[in-house]
């Protein structure tokens, strides 16, 4: 299959087509010149698109990594035949780096740090997760912007920042807060499961889905009747994310039992 045919088959928009074309260029670099190559940081939606492309390419050797196991934004590494995974993730060869931004006072948010970084003229793909904690924020970035940030990122919001490189082993991801929901639904339609996971009426859930607010497994879904399965991830703008952890058997009333985890 040619590059154009692959893009025609997998890209859902012009922006996605550009992303996938750049991904194919990086893959070709690793294949033909036998040197390591990687994408920028991918959002969960972009990663889903890239994975679909790579599956259509015959499952080439690749590795997704964002600096720590639970990272939301990840880089896709393409591995030449001679390179092992541990060589990518350890030592100076790893292009994912971490900076710790320390500040006094409180009130700084993820938005403050992202705005400060992008305000310096950097592309979003250069920046991974931003782990905001008490008096500090760990920044996951690509190596090629590390020195630039050390020189120029000195403020977020109204707070002055002090930056220093740290090893990835010293990252301090915030604890995820998850609420377990046990419920029954009349069917595994997306609107029924979304209503249970986000404490909505089924009609309200259907309206939000039809308006384009929902994603199923990081892909926009506007069909309320789409069937949901165990392991699926439901995301709604403004409401957050929930995961279908378990689909059980029928209840005494013939409804399907569910276990959901909602991130709060």
mmCIF file of C-alpha atoms in Angstrom:
data_model
loop_
_atom_site.group_PDB
_atom_site.id
_atom_site.type_symbol
_atom_site.label_atom_id
_atom_site.label_comp_id
_atom_site.label_asym_id
_atom_site.label_seq_id
_atom_site.Cartn_x
_atom_site.Cartn_y
_atom_site.Cartn_z
ATOM 1 C CA UNK A 1 0.000 0.000 0.000
ATOM 2 C CA UNK A 2 1.401 3.406 -0.960
ATOM 3 C CA UNK A 3 1.734 6.334 1.436
ATOM 4 C CA UNK A 4 -1.215 8.088 -0.187
ATOM 5 C CA UNK A 5 -3.374 4.979 0.073
ATOM 6 C CA UNK A 6 -2.478 4.567 3.758
ATOM 7 C CA UNK A 7 -3.370 8.171 4.499
ATOM 8 C CA UNK A 8 -6.625 7.925 2.549
ATOM 9 C CA UNK A 9 -7.554 4.848 4.552
ATOM 10 C CA UNK A 10 -6.701 6.063 8.055
ATOM 11 C CA UNK A 11 -6.868 9.876 8.214
ATOM 12 C CA UNK A 12 -10.189 11.375 9.330
ATOM 13 C CA UNK A 13 -9.345 15.043 8.828
ATOM 14 C CA UNK A 14 -6.759 17.250 7.171
ATOM 15 C CA UNK A 15 -4.975 17.904 10.474
ATOM 16 C CA UNK A 16 -4.860 14.169 11.164
ATOM 17 C CA UNK A 17 -3.550 13.534 7.662
ATOM 18 C CA UNK A 18 -0.635 15.913 8.286
ATOM 19 C CA UNK A 19 0.132 14.204 11.602
ATOM 20 C CA UNK A 20 0.081 10.748 10.023
ATOM 21 C CA UNK A 21 2.201 11.871 7.072
ATOM 22 C CA UNK A 22 4.879 13.109 9.496
ATOM 23 C CA UNK A 23 4.618 9.835 11.406
ATOM 24 C CA UNK A 24 5.207 7.844 8.221
ATOM 25 C CA UNK A 25 8.267 9.972 7.481
ATOM 26 C CA UNK A 26 9.727 9.111 10.909
ATOM 27 C CA UNK A 27 8.927 5.424 10.428
ATOM 28 C CA UNK A 28 10.612 5.436 7.019
ATOM 29 C CA UNK A 29 13.697 7.049 8.542
ATOM 30 C CA UNK A 30 14.034 4.236 11.077
ATOM 31 C CA UNK A 31 13.395 1.572 8.448
ATOM 32 C CA UNK A 32 15.625 2.746 5.617
ATOM 33 C CA UNK A 33 18.517 4.319 7.533
ATOM 34 C CA UNK A 34 18.355 2.077 10.605
ATOM 35 C CA UNK A 35 18.485 4.981 13.045
ATOM 36 C CA UNK A 36 16.140 5.738 15.944
ATOM 37 C CA UNK A 37 13.275 8.120 15.174
ATOM 38 C CA UNK A 38 10.301 9.422 17.077
ATOM 39 C CA UNK A 39 7.225 11.611 16.844
ATOM 40 C CA UNK A 40 6.440 14.576 19.050
ATOM 41 C CA UNK A 41 4.204 14.139 22.073
ATOM 42 C CA UNK A 42 0.828 12.731 21.037
ATOM 43 C CA UNK A 43 -2.485 13.355 22.749
ATOM 44 C CA UNK A 44 -4.605 10.244 23.435
ATOM 45 C CA UNK A 45 -6.667 11.064 20.323
ATOM 46 C CA UNK A 46 -3.544 11.444 18.183
ATOM 47 C CA UNK A 47 -2.069 8.252 19.581
ATOM 48 C CA UNK A 48 -5.225 6.352 18.613
ATOM 49 C CA UNK A 49 -4.894 7.662 15.047
ATOM 50 C CA UNK A 50 -1.190 6.767 14.902
ATOM 51 C CA UNK A 51 -1.849 3.260 16.222
ATOM 52 C CA UNK A 52 -4.480 2.705 13.517
ATOM 53 C CA UNK A 53 -1.971 3.833 10.901
ATOM 54 C CA UNK A 54 0.787 1.563 12.219
ATOM 55 C CA UNK A 55 -1.574 -1.404 12.352
ATOM 56 C CA UNK A 56 -2.309 -0.782 8.672
ATOM 57 C CA UNK A 57 1.473 -0.674 8.053
ATOM 58 C CA UNK A 58 1.996 -4.188 9.368
ATOM 59 C CA UNK A 59 2.742 -3.484 13.050
ATOM 60 C CA UNK A 60 6.314 -2.093 12.823
ATOM 61 C CA UNK A 61 8.456 -2.051 15.972
ATOM 62 C CA UNK A 62 7.443 0.914 18.063
ATOM 63 C CA UNK A 63 7.192 2.038 21.652
ATOM 64 C CA UNK A 64 4.935 4.664 23.250
ATOM 65 C CA UNK A 65 6.442 6.474 26.229
ATOM 66 C CA UNK A 66 5.659 9.714 28.007
ATOM 67 C CA UNK A 67 8.174 9.757 30.846
ATOM 68 C CA UNK A 68 6.250 7.609 33.330
ATOM 69 C CA UNK A 69 3.834 4.663 33.009
ATOM 70 C CA UNK A 70 0.553 6.578 33.388
ATOM 71 C CA UNK A 71 1.469 9.483 31.107
ATOM 72 C CA UNK A 72 -1.426 10.777 29.030
ATOM 73 C CA UNK A 73 0.684 12.367 26.310
ATOM 74 C CA UNK A 74 3.232 9.983 24.801
ATOM 75 C CA UNK A 75 5.970 9.919 22.173
ATOM 76 C CA UNK A 76 6.002 7.113 19.595
ATOM 77 C CA UNK A 77 9.510 5.698 19.158
ATOM 78 C CA UNK A 78 10.407 3.687 16.049
ATOM 79 C CA UNK A 79 13.084 1.124 16.830
ATOM 80 C CA UNK A 80 15.680 -0.105 14.325
ATOM 81 C CA UNK A 81 16.366 -3.849 14.449
ATOM 82 C CA UNK A 82 19.512 -3.349 16.547
ATOM 83 C CA UNK A 83 17.882 -1.267 19.274
ATOM 84 C CA UNK A 84 16.223 -2.667 22.405
ATOM 85 C CA UNK A 85 13.423 -0.950 24.305
ATOM 86 C CA UNK A 86 15.442 -0.443 27.478
ATOM 87 C CA UNK A 87 18.068 1.492 25.490
ATOM 88 C CA UNK A 88 15.397 3.996 24.457
ATOM 89 C CA UNK A 89 14.053 4.593 27.959
ATOM 90 C CA UNK A 90 17.308 4.790 29.890
ATOM 91 C CA UNK A 91 20.210 7.214 29.860
ATOM 92 C CA UNK A 92 21.075 10.197 27.718
ATOM 93 C CA UNK A 93 19.725 8.670 24.508
ATOM 94 C CA UNK A 94 16.135 9.132 25.654
ATOM 95 C CA UNK A 95 14.722 12.337 24.065
ATOM 96 C CA UNK A 96 12.063 12.705 26.777
ATOM 97 C CA UNK A 97 13.355 14.956 29.541
ATOM 98 C CA UNK A 98 11.962 16.419 32.748
ATOM 99 C CA UNK A 99 12.297 19.864 34.281
ATOM 100 C CA UNK A 100 11.069 20.773 37.745
ATOM 101 C CA UNK A 101 9.626 24.281 38.015
ATOM 102 C CA UNK A 102 9.571 25.461 41.624
ATOM 103 C CA UNK A 103 7.500 28.427 42.785
ATOM 104 C CA UNK A 104 6.258 30.026 45.989
ATOM 105 C CA UNK A 105 2.614 30.530 46.826
ATOM 106 C CA UNK A 106 -0.258 28.597 45.332
ATOM 107 C CA UNK A 107 -2.972 28.830 42.742
ATOM 108 C CA UNK A 108 -0.991 27.835 39.647
ATOM 109 C CA UNK A 109 -2.742 25.364 37.384
ATOM 110 C CA UNK A 110 -1.960 23.193 34.389
ATOM 111 C CA UNK A 111 -3.355 25.974 32.189
ATOM 112 C CA UNK A 112 -0.964 28.534 33.683
ATOM 113 C CA UNK A 113 2.093 26.407 32.884
ATOM 114 C CA UNK A 114 0.927 25.382 29.418
ATOM 115 C CA UNK A 115 0.093 28.979 28.557
ATOM 116 C CA UNK A 116 3.509 30.152 29.743
ATOM 117 C CA UNK A 117 5.306 27.528 27.642
ATOM 118 C CA UNK A 118 3.270 27.997 24.461
ATOM 119 C CA UNK A 119 3.548 31.771 24.938
ATOM 120 C CA UNK A 120 7.256 31.378 24.236
ATOM 121 C CA UNK A 121 6.406 30.255 20.704
ATOM 122 C CA UNK A 122 6.870 26.500 21.196
ATOM 123 C CA UNK A 123 4.705 23.855 19.519
ATOM 124 C CA UNK A 124 2.356 21.730 21.631
ATOM 125 C CA UNK A 125 3.999 18.540 20.356
ATOM 126 C CA UNK A 126 7.208 19.496 22.192
ATOM 127 C CA UNK A 127 5.457 19.292 25.570
ATOM 128 C CA UNK A 128 4.110 16.228 27.350
ATOM 129 C CA UNK A 129 2.288 15.975 30.669
ATOM 130 C CA UNK A 130 2.550 18.819 33.175
ATOM 131 C CA UNK A 131 2.461 17.433 36.717
ATOM 132 C CA UNK A 132 1.353 20.247 39.005
ATOM 133 C CA UNK A 133 1.958 19.735 42.717
ATOM 134 C CA UNK A 134 2.421 21.788 45.860
ATOM 135 C CA UNK A 135 4.946 24.488 45.048
ATOM 136 C CA UNK A 136 6.266 22.717 41.970
ATOM 137 C CA UNK A 137 5.389 21.426 38.516
ATOM 138 C CA UNK A 138 7.255 18.663 36.695
ATOM 139 C CA UNK A 139 7.402 19.394 32.964
ATOM 140 C CA UNK A 140 7.784 16.523 30.469
ATOM 141 C CA UNK A 141 9.415 17.877 27.328
ATOM 142 C CA UNK A 142 11.490 16.874 24.328
ATOM 143 C CA UNK A 143 15.218 17.229 24.733
ATOM 144 C CA UNK A 144 15.584 19.840 21.986
ATOM 145 C CA UNK A 145 13.693 22.503 23.966
ATOM 146 C CA UNK A 146 15.255 21.827 27.373
ATOM 147 C CA UNK A 147 17.963 24.494 27.213
ATOM 148 C CA UNK A 148 15.534 27.014 25.712
ATOM 149 C CA UNK A 149 13.115 26.579 28.618
ATOM 150 C CA UNK A 150 15.913 26.777 31.178
ATOM 151 C CA UNK A 151 16.840 30.151 29.712
ATOM 152 C CA UNK A 152 13.428 31.662 29.044
ATOM 153 C CA UNK A 153 10.697 30.077 31.203
ATOM 154 C CA UNK A 154 10.839 32.200 34.340
ATOM 155 C CA UNK A 155 7.183 32.913 35.075
ATOM 156 C CA UNK A 156 3.754 31.237 35.058
ATOM 157 C CA UNK A 157 0.688 33.243 35.981
ATOM 158 C CA UNK A 158 1.972 35.825 38.460
ATOM 159 C CA UNK A 159 4.555 33.526 40.040
ATOM 160 C CA UNK A 160 8.276 33.474 39.368
ATOM 161 C CA UNK A 161 9.723 30.078 38.500
ATOM 162 C CA UNK A 162 13.018 28.365 39.208
ATOM 163 C CA UNK A 163 13.760 25.530 36.771
ATOM 164 C CA UNK A 164 16.144 22.614 37.110
ATOM 165 C CA UNK A 165 16.545 19.323 35.195
ATOM 166 C CA UNK A 166 15.586 16.150 37.072
ATOM 167 C CA UNK A 167 15.864 12.467 36.103
ATOM 168 C CA UNK A 168 12.628 10.783 35.060
ATOM 169 C CA UNK A 169 12.886 8.557 38.132
ATOM 170 C CA UNK A 170 12.260 11.605 40.346
ATOM 171 C CA UNK A 171 8.951 12.576 38.737
ATOM 172 C CA UNK A 172 6.066 13.052 41.157
ATOM 173 C CA UNK A 173 2.793 12.373 39.295
ATOM 174 C CA UNK A 174 -0.283 13.459 41.261
ATOM 175 C CA UNK A 175 -2.482 10.660 42.524
ATOM 176 C CA UNK A 176 -5.435 9.941 40.291
ATOM 177 C CA UNK A 177 -8.777 10.183 42.054
ATOM 178 C CA UNK A 178 -11.171 7.520 40.824
ATOM 179 C CA UNK A 179 -14.743 6.811 41.875
ATOM 180 C CA UNK A 180 -16.108 3.303 41.289
ATOM 181 C CA UNK A 181 -19.690 3.155 40.005
ATOM 182 C CA UNK A 182 -21.730 -0.045 40.103
ATOM 183 C CA UNK A 183 -24.935 0.188 38.121
ATOM 184 C CA UNK A 184 -27.222 -1.578 35.703
ATOM 185 C CA UNK A 185 -28.211 -0.391 32.234
ATOM 186 C CA UNK A 186 -30.970 -1.438 29.889
ATOM 187 C CA UNK A 187 -28.439 -1.939 27.081
ATOM 188 C CA UNK A 188 -24.776 -1.306 26.236
ATOM 189 C CA UNK A 189 -25.639 1.669 24.036
ATOM 190 C CA UNK A 190 -23.290 4.603 24.446
ATOM 191 C CA UNK A 191 -26.014 6.930 25.705
ATOM 192 C CA UNK A 192 -27.089 4.452 28.398
ATOM 193 C CA UNK A 193 -23.548 3.792 29.641
ATOM 194 C CA UNK A 194 -22.619 7.504 29.479
ATOM 195 C CA UNK A 195 -25.695 8.407 31.513
ATOM 196 C CA UNK A 196 -24.590 5.961 34.216
ATOM 197 C CA UNK A 197 -20.931 7.005 34.177
ATOM 198 C CA UNK A 198 -21.538 10.768 34.276
ATOM 199 C CA UNK A 199 -24.738 10.847 36.378
ATOM 200 C CA UNK A 200 -26.876 12.188 33.525
ATOM 201 C CA UNK A 201 -30.324 11.468 32.235
ATOM 202 C CA UNK A 202 -30.199 9.269 29.159
ATOM 203 C CA UNK A 203 -31.743 12.039 27.059
ATOM 204 C CA UNK A 204 -29.115 14.535 28.182
ATOM 205 C CA UNK A 205 -26.346 12.019 27.430
ATOM 206 C CA UNK A 206 -27.771 11.431 23.948
ATOM 207 C CA UNK A 207 -27.879 15.174 23.274
ATOM 208 C CA UNK A 208 -24.239 15.636 24.342
ATOM 209 C CA UNK A 209 -23.148 12.726 22.153
ATOM 210 C CA UNK A 210 -25.054 14.005 19.112
ATOM 211 C CA UNK A 211 -23.528 17.476 19.591
ATOM 212 C CA UNK A 212 -19.976 16.099 19.314
ATOM 213 C CA UNK A 213 -19.007 16.454 22.975
ATOM 214 C CA UNK A 214 -18.242 12.735 23.475
ATOM 215 C CA UNK A 215 -15.332 10.545 22.492
ATOM 216 C CA UNK A 216 -15.289 6.759 22.582
ATOM 217 C CA UNK A 217 -11.768 5.367 22.906
ATOM 218 C CA UNK A 218 -10.404 8.847 22.073
ATOM 219 C CA UNK A 219 -12.354 9.108 18.828
ATOM 220 C CA UNK A 220 -15.296 11.484 18.416
ATOM 221 C CA UNK A 221 -18.557 9.548 18.368
ATOM 222 C CA UNK A 222 -21.890 11.209 17.545
ATOM 223 C CA UNK A 223 -23.976 8.027 17.512
ATOM 224 C CA UNK A 224 -25.862 7.474 20.797
ATOM 225 C CA UNK A 225 -26.632 3.887 19.770
ATOM 226 C CA UNK A 226 -22.967 2.857 19.384
ATOM 227 C CA UNK A 227 -22.309 -0.321 21.388
ATOM 228 C CA UNK A 228 -19.859 -0.043 24.296
ATOM 229 C CA UNK A 229 -17.642 -2.922 25.488
ATOM 230 C CA UNK A 230 -15.527 -3.762 28.512
ATOM 231 C CA UNK A 231 -12.330 -1.704 28.554
ATOM 232 C CA UNK A 232 -13.772 1.174 26.533
ATOM 233 C CA UNK A 233 -12.920 4.751 27.537
ATOM 234 C CA UNK A 234 -15.635 7.412 27.460
ATOM 235 C CA UNK A 235 -14.621 11.080 27.484
ATOM 236 C CA UNK A 236 -16.869 14.124 27.541
ATOM 237 C CA UNK A 237 -15.659 17.720 27.254
ATOM 238 C CA UNK A 238 -16.424 19.444 30.520
ATOM 239 C CA UNK A 239 -17.294 16.239 32.386
ATOM 240 C CA UNK A 240 -14.086 14.210 32.294
ATOM 241 C CA UNK A 241 -13.458 10.538 31.665
ATOM 242 C CA UNK A 242 -14.775 7.165 32.732
ATOM 243 C CA UNK A 243 -13.694 3.620 31.910
ATOM 244 C CA UNK A 244 -15.879 0.534 31.545
ATOM 245 C CA UNK A 245 -14.022 -1.795 33.900
ATOM 246 C CA UNK A 246 -16.416 -4.721 33.851
ATOM 247 C CA UNK A 247 -19.511 -5.831 31.945
ATOM 248 C CA UNK A 248 -21.406 -8.392 33.985
ATOM 249 C CA UNK A 249 -24.327 -10.662 33.303
ATOM 250 C CA UNK A 250 -28.001 -9.773 33.429
ATOM 251 C CA UNK A 251 -29.663 -8.702 36.664
ATOM 252 C CA UNK A 252 -32.902 -10.251 37.912
ATOM 253 C CA UNK A 253 -34.753 -7.589 35.952
ATOM 254 C CA UNK A 254 -32.854 -8.354 32.754
ATOM 255 C CA UNK A 255 -30.579 -5.306 32.869
ATOM 256 C CA UNK A 256 -26.825 -5.490 32.249
ATOM 257 C CA UNK A 257 -24.601 -5.019 35.299
ATOM 258 C CA UNK A 258 -21.657 -2.624 34.937
ATOM 259 C CA UNK A 259 -18.631 -1.534 36.916
ATOM 260 C CA UNK A 260 -17.340 1.889 35.820
ATOM 261 C CA UNK A 261 -14.454 4.017 37.036
ATOM 262 C CA UNK A 262 -14.883 7.761 36.778
ATOM 263 C CA UNK A 263 -11.877 10.053 37.075
ATOM 264 C CA UNK A 264 -12.690 13.016 39.284
#
